PDB file of C-alpha atoms and ligand atoms in Angstrom:
ATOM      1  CA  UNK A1466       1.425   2.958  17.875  1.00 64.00           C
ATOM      2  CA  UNK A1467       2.667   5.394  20.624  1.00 84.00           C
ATOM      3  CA  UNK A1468       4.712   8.456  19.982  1.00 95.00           C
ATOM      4  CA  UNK A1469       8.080   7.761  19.057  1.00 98.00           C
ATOM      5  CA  UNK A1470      11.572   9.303  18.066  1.00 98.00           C
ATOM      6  CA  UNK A1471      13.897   9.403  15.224  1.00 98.00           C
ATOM      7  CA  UNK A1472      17.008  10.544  14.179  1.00 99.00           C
ATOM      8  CA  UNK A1473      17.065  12.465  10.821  1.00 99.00           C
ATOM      9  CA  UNK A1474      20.440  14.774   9.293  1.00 99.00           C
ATOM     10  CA  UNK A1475      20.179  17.355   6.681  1.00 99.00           C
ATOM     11  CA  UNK A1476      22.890  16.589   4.702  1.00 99.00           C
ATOM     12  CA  UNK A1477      25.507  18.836   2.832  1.00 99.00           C
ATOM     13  CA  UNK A1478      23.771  18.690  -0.131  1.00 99.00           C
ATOM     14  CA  UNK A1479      20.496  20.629   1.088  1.00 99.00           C
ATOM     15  CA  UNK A1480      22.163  23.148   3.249  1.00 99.00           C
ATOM     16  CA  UNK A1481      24.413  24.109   0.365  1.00 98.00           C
ATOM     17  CA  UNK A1482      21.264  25.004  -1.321  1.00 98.00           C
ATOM     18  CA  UNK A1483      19.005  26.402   1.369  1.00 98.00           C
ATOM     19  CA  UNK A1484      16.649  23.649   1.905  1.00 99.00           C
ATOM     20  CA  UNK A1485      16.600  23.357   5.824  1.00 98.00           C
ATOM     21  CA  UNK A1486      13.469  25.446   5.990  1.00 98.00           C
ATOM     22  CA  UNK A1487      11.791  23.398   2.388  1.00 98.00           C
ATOM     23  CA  UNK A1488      12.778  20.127   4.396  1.00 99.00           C
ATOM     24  CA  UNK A1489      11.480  20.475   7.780  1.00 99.00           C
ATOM     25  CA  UNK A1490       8.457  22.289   6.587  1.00 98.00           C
ATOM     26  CA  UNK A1491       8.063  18.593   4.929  1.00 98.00           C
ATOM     27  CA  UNK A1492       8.359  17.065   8.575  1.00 98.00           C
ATOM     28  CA  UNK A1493       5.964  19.621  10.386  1.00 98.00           C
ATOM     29  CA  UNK A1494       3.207  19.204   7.901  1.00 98.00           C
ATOM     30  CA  UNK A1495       3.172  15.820   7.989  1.00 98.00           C
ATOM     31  CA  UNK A1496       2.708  15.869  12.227  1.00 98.00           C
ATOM     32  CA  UNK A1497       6.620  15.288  13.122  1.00 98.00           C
ATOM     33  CA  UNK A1498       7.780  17.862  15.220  1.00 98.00           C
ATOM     34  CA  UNK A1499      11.632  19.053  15.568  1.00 98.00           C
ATOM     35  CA  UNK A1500      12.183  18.534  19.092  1.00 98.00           C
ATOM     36  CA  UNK A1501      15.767  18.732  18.805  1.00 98.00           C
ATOM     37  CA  UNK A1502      18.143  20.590  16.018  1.00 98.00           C
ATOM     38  CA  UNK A1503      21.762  21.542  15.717  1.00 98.00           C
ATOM     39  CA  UNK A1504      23.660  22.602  12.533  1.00 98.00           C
ATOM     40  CA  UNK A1505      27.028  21.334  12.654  1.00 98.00           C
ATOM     41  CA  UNK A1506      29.985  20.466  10.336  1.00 98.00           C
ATOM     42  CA  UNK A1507      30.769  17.019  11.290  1.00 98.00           C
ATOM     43  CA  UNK A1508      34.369  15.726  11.529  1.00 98.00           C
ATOM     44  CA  UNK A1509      35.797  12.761   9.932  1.00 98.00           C
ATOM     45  CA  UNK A1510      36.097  10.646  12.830  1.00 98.00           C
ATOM     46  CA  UNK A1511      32.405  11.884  13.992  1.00 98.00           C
ATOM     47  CA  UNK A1512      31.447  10.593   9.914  1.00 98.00           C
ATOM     48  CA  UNK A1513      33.044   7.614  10.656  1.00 98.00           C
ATOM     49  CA  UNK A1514      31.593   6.489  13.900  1.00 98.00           C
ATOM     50  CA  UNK A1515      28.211   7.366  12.753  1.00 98.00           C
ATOM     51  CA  UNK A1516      28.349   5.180   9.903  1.00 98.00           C
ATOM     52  CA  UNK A1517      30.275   2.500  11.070  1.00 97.00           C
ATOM     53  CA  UNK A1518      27.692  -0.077  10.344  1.00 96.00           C
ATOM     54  CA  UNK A1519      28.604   0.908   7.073  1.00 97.00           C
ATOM     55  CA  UNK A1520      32.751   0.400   7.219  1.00 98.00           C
ATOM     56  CA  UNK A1521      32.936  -2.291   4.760  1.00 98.00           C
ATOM     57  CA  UNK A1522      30.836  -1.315   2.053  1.00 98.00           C
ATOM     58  CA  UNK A1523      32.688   0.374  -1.351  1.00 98.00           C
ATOM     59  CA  UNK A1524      30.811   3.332  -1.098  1.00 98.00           C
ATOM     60  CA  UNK A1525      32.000   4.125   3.060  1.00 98.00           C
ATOM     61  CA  UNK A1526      34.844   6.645   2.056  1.00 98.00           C
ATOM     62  CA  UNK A1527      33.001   8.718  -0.222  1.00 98.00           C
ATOM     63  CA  UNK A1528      29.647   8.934   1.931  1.00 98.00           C
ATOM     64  CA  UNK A1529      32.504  10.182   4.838  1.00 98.00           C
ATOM     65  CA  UNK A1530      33.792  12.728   2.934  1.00 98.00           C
ATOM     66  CA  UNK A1531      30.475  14.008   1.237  1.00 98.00           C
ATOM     67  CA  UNK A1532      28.938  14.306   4.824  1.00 98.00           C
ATOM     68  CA  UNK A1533      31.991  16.083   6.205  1.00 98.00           C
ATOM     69  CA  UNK A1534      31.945  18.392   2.831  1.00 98.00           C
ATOM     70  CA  UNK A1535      29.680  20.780   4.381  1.00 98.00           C
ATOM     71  CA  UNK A1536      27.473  21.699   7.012  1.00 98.00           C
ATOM     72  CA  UNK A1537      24.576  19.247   8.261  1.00 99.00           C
ATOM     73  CA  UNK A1538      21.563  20.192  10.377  1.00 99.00           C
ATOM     74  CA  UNK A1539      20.950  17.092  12.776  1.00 99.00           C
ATOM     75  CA  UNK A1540      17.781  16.603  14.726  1.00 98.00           C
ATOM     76  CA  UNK A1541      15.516  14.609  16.595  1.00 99.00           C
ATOM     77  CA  UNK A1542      11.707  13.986  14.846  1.00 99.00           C
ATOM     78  CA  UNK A1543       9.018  13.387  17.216  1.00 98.00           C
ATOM     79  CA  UNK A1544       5.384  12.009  16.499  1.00 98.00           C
ATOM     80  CA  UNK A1545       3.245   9.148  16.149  1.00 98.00           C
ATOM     81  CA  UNK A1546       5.362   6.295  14.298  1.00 98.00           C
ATOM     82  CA  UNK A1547       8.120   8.285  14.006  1.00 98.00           C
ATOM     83  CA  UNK A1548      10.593   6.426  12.128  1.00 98.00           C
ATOM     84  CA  UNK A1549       8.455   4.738   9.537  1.00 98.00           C
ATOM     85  CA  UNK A1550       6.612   8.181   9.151  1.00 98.00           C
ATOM     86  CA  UNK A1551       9.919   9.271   8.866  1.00 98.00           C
ATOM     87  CA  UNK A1552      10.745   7.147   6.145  1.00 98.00           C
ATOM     88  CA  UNK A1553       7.636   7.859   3.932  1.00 98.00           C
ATOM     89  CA  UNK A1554       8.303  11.142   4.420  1.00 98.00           C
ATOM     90  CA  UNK A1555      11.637  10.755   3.099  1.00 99.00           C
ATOM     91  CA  UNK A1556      11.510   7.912   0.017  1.00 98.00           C
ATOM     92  CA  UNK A1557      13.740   5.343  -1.358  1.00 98.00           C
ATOM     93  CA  UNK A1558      17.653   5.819  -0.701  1.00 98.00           C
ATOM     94  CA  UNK A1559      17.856   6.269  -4.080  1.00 98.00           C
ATOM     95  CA  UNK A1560      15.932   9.455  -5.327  1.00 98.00           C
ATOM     96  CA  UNK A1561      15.377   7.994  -9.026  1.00 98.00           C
ATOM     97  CA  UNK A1562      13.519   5.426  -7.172  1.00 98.00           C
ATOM     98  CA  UNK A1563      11.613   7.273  -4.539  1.00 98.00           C
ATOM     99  CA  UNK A1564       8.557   8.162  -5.217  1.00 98.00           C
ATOM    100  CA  UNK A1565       7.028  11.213  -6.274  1.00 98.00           C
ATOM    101  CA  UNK A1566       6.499  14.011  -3.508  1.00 98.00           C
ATOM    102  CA  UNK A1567       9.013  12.580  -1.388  1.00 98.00           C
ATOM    103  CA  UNK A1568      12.117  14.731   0.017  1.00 98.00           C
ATOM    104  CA  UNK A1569      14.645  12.680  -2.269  1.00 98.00           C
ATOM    105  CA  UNK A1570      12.280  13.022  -5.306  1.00 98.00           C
ATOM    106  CA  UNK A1571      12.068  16.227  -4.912  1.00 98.00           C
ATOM    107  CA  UNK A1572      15.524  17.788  -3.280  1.00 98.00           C
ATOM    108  CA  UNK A1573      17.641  14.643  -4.079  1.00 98.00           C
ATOM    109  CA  UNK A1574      20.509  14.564  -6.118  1.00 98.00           C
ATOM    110  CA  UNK A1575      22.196  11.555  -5.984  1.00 98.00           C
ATOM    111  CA  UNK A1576      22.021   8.162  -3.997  1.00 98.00           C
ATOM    112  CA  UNK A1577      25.169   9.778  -1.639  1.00 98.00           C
ATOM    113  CA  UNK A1578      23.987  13.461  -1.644  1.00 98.00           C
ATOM    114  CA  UNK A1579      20.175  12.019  -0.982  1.00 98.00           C
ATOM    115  CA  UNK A1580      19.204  15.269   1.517  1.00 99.00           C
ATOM    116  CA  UNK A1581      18.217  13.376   4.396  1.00 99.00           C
ATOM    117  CA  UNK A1582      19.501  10.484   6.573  1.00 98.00           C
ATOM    118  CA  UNK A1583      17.047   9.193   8.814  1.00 98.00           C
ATOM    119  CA  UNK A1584      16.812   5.886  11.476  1.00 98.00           C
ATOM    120  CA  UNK A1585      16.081   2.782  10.163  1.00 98.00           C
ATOM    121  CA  UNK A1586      14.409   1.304  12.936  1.00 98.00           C
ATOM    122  CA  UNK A1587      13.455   2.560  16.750  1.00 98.00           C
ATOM    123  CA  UNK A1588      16.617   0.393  18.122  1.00 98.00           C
ATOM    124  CA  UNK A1589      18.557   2.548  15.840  1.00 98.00           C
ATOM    125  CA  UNK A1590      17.337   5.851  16.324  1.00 98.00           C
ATOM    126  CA  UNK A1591      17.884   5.451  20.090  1.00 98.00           C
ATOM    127  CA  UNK A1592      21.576   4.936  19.130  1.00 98.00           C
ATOM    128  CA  UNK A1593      21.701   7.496  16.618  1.00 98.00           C
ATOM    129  CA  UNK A1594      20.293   9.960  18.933  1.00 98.00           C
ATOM    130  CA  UNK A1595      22.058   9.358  21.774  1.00 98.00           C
ATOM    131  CA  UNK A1596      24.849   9.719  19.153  1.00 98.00           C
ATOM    132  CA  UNK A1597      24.396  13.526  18.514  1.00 98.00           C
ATOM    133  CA  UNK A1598      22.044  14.279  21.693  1.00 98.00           C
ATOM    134  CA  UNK A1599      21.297  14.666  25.591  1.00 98.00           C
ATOM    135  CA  UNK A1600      18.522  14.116  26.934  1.00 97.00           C
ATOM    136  CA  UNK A1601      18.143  17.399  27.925  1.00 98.00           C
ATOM    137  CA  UNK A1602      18.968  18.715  24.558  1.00 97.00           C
ATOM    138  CA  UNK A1603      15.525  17.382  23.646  1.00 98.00           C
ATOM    139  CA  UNK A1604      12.539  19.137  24.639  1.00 97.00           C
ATOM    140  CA  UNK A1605       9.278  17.602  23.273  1.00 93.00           C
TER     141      UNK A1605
HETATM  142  P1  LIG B 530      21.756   7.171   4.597  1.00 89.62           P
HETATM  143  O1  LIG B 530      20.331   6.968   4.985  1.00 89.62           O
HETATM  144  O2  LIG B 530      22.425   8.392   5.103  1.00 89.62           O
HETATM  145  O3  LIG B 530      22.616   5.882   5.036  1.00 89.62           O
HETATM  146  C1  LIG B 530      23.798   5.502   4.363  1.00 89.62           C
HETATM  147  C2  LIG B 530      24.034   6.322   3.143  1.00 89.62           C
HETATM  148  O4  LIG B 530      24.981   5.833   2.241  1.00 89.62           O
HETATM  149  C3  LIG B 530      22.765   6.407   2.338  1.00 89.62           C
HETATM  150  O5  LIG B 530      21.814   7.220   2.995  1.00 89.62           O
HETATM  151  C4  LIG B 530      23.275   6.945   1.009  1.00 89.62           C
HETATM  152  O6  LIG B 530      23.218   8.362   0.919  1.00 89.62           O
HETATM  153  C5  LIG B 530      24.739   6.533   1.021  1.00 89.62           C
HETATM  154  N1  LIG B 530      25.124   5.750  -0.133  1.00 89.62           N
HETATM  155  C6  LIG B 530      26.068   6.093  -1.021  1.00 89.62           C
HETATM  156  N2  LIG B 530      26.188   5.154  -1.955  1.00 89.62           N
HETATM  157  C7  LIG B 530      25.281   4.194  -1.685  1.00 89.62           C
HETATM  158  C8  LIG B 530      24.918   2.972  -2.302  1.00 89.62           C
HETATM  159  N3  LIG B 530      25.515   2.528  -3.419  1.00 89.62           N
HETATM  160  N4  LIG B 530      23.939   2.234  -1.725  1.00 89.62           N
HETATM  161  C9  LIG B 530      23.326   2.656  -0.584  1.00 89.62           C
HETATM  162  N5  LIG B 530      23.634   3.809   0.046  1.00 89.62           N
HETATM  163  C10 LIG B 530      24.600   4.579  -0.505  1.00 89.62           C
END
């Protein structure tokens, strides 16, 4: 598998309590480096357009307004498998179902403020990056 990129936000719910260091000390140990990072409080229409794919589910107005609540730190992951490493790294969606030694098991609070967002698949992450991200913001 060749080296690949990923999206991944630290959400309001981990800078509120310090964790940007906890959680990309997470990343870096496990060979992802931070090639890319900006903190940033997100407006709602920026919330919006970045979960669009989203729009119709129940929960879409509360995950905008949790993730404009505070500030985020978004960056781009770079390593070998990125976004399933990525993934691992992070556990389930829900943190009472992620397993233990995960960033949601461990930092998670809720399924909405979960600590992390990251891509779901490589098509994705090229979106989401390109979303937040030029080129030349990324140095790997
Ligand atoms: P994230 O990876 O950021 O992508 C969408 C987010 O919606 C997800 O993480 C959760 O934090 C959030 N969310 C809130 N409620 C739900 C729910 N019931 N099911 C799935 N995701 C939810």
């Amino acid at each position: 598998m060749a080296t690949q990129r990923t999206l991944s936000i630290i959400k309001p719910d981990a800078t509120r309590r310090n964790l940007t260091g906890a959680i990309n000390k997470r990343f870096e140990e496990a060979g992802l480096a931070i090639v890319a990072q900006r903190r940033v409080r997100l407006t709602d229409a920026q919330a919006r357009a970045f979960y669009a794919v989203h729009r119709e589910r129940a929960f879409y107005d509360d995950l905008c307004a949790f993730m404009t609540s505070g500030p985020v730190v978004v960056q781009v992951l770079e390593g070998e498998n990125a976004v399933e490493a990525n993934r691992t790294i992070m556990g389930a969606t829900n943190p009472a179902n992620a397993d233990a030694g995960t960033i949601r098991k461990d930092f998670g609070e809720s399924v909405e403020a979960n600590s992390v967002h990251g891509s779901d698949s490589p098509e994705n992450a090229a979106i989401e990056i390109a979303f937040f991200f030029a080129e030349t913001d990324i140095v790997g």
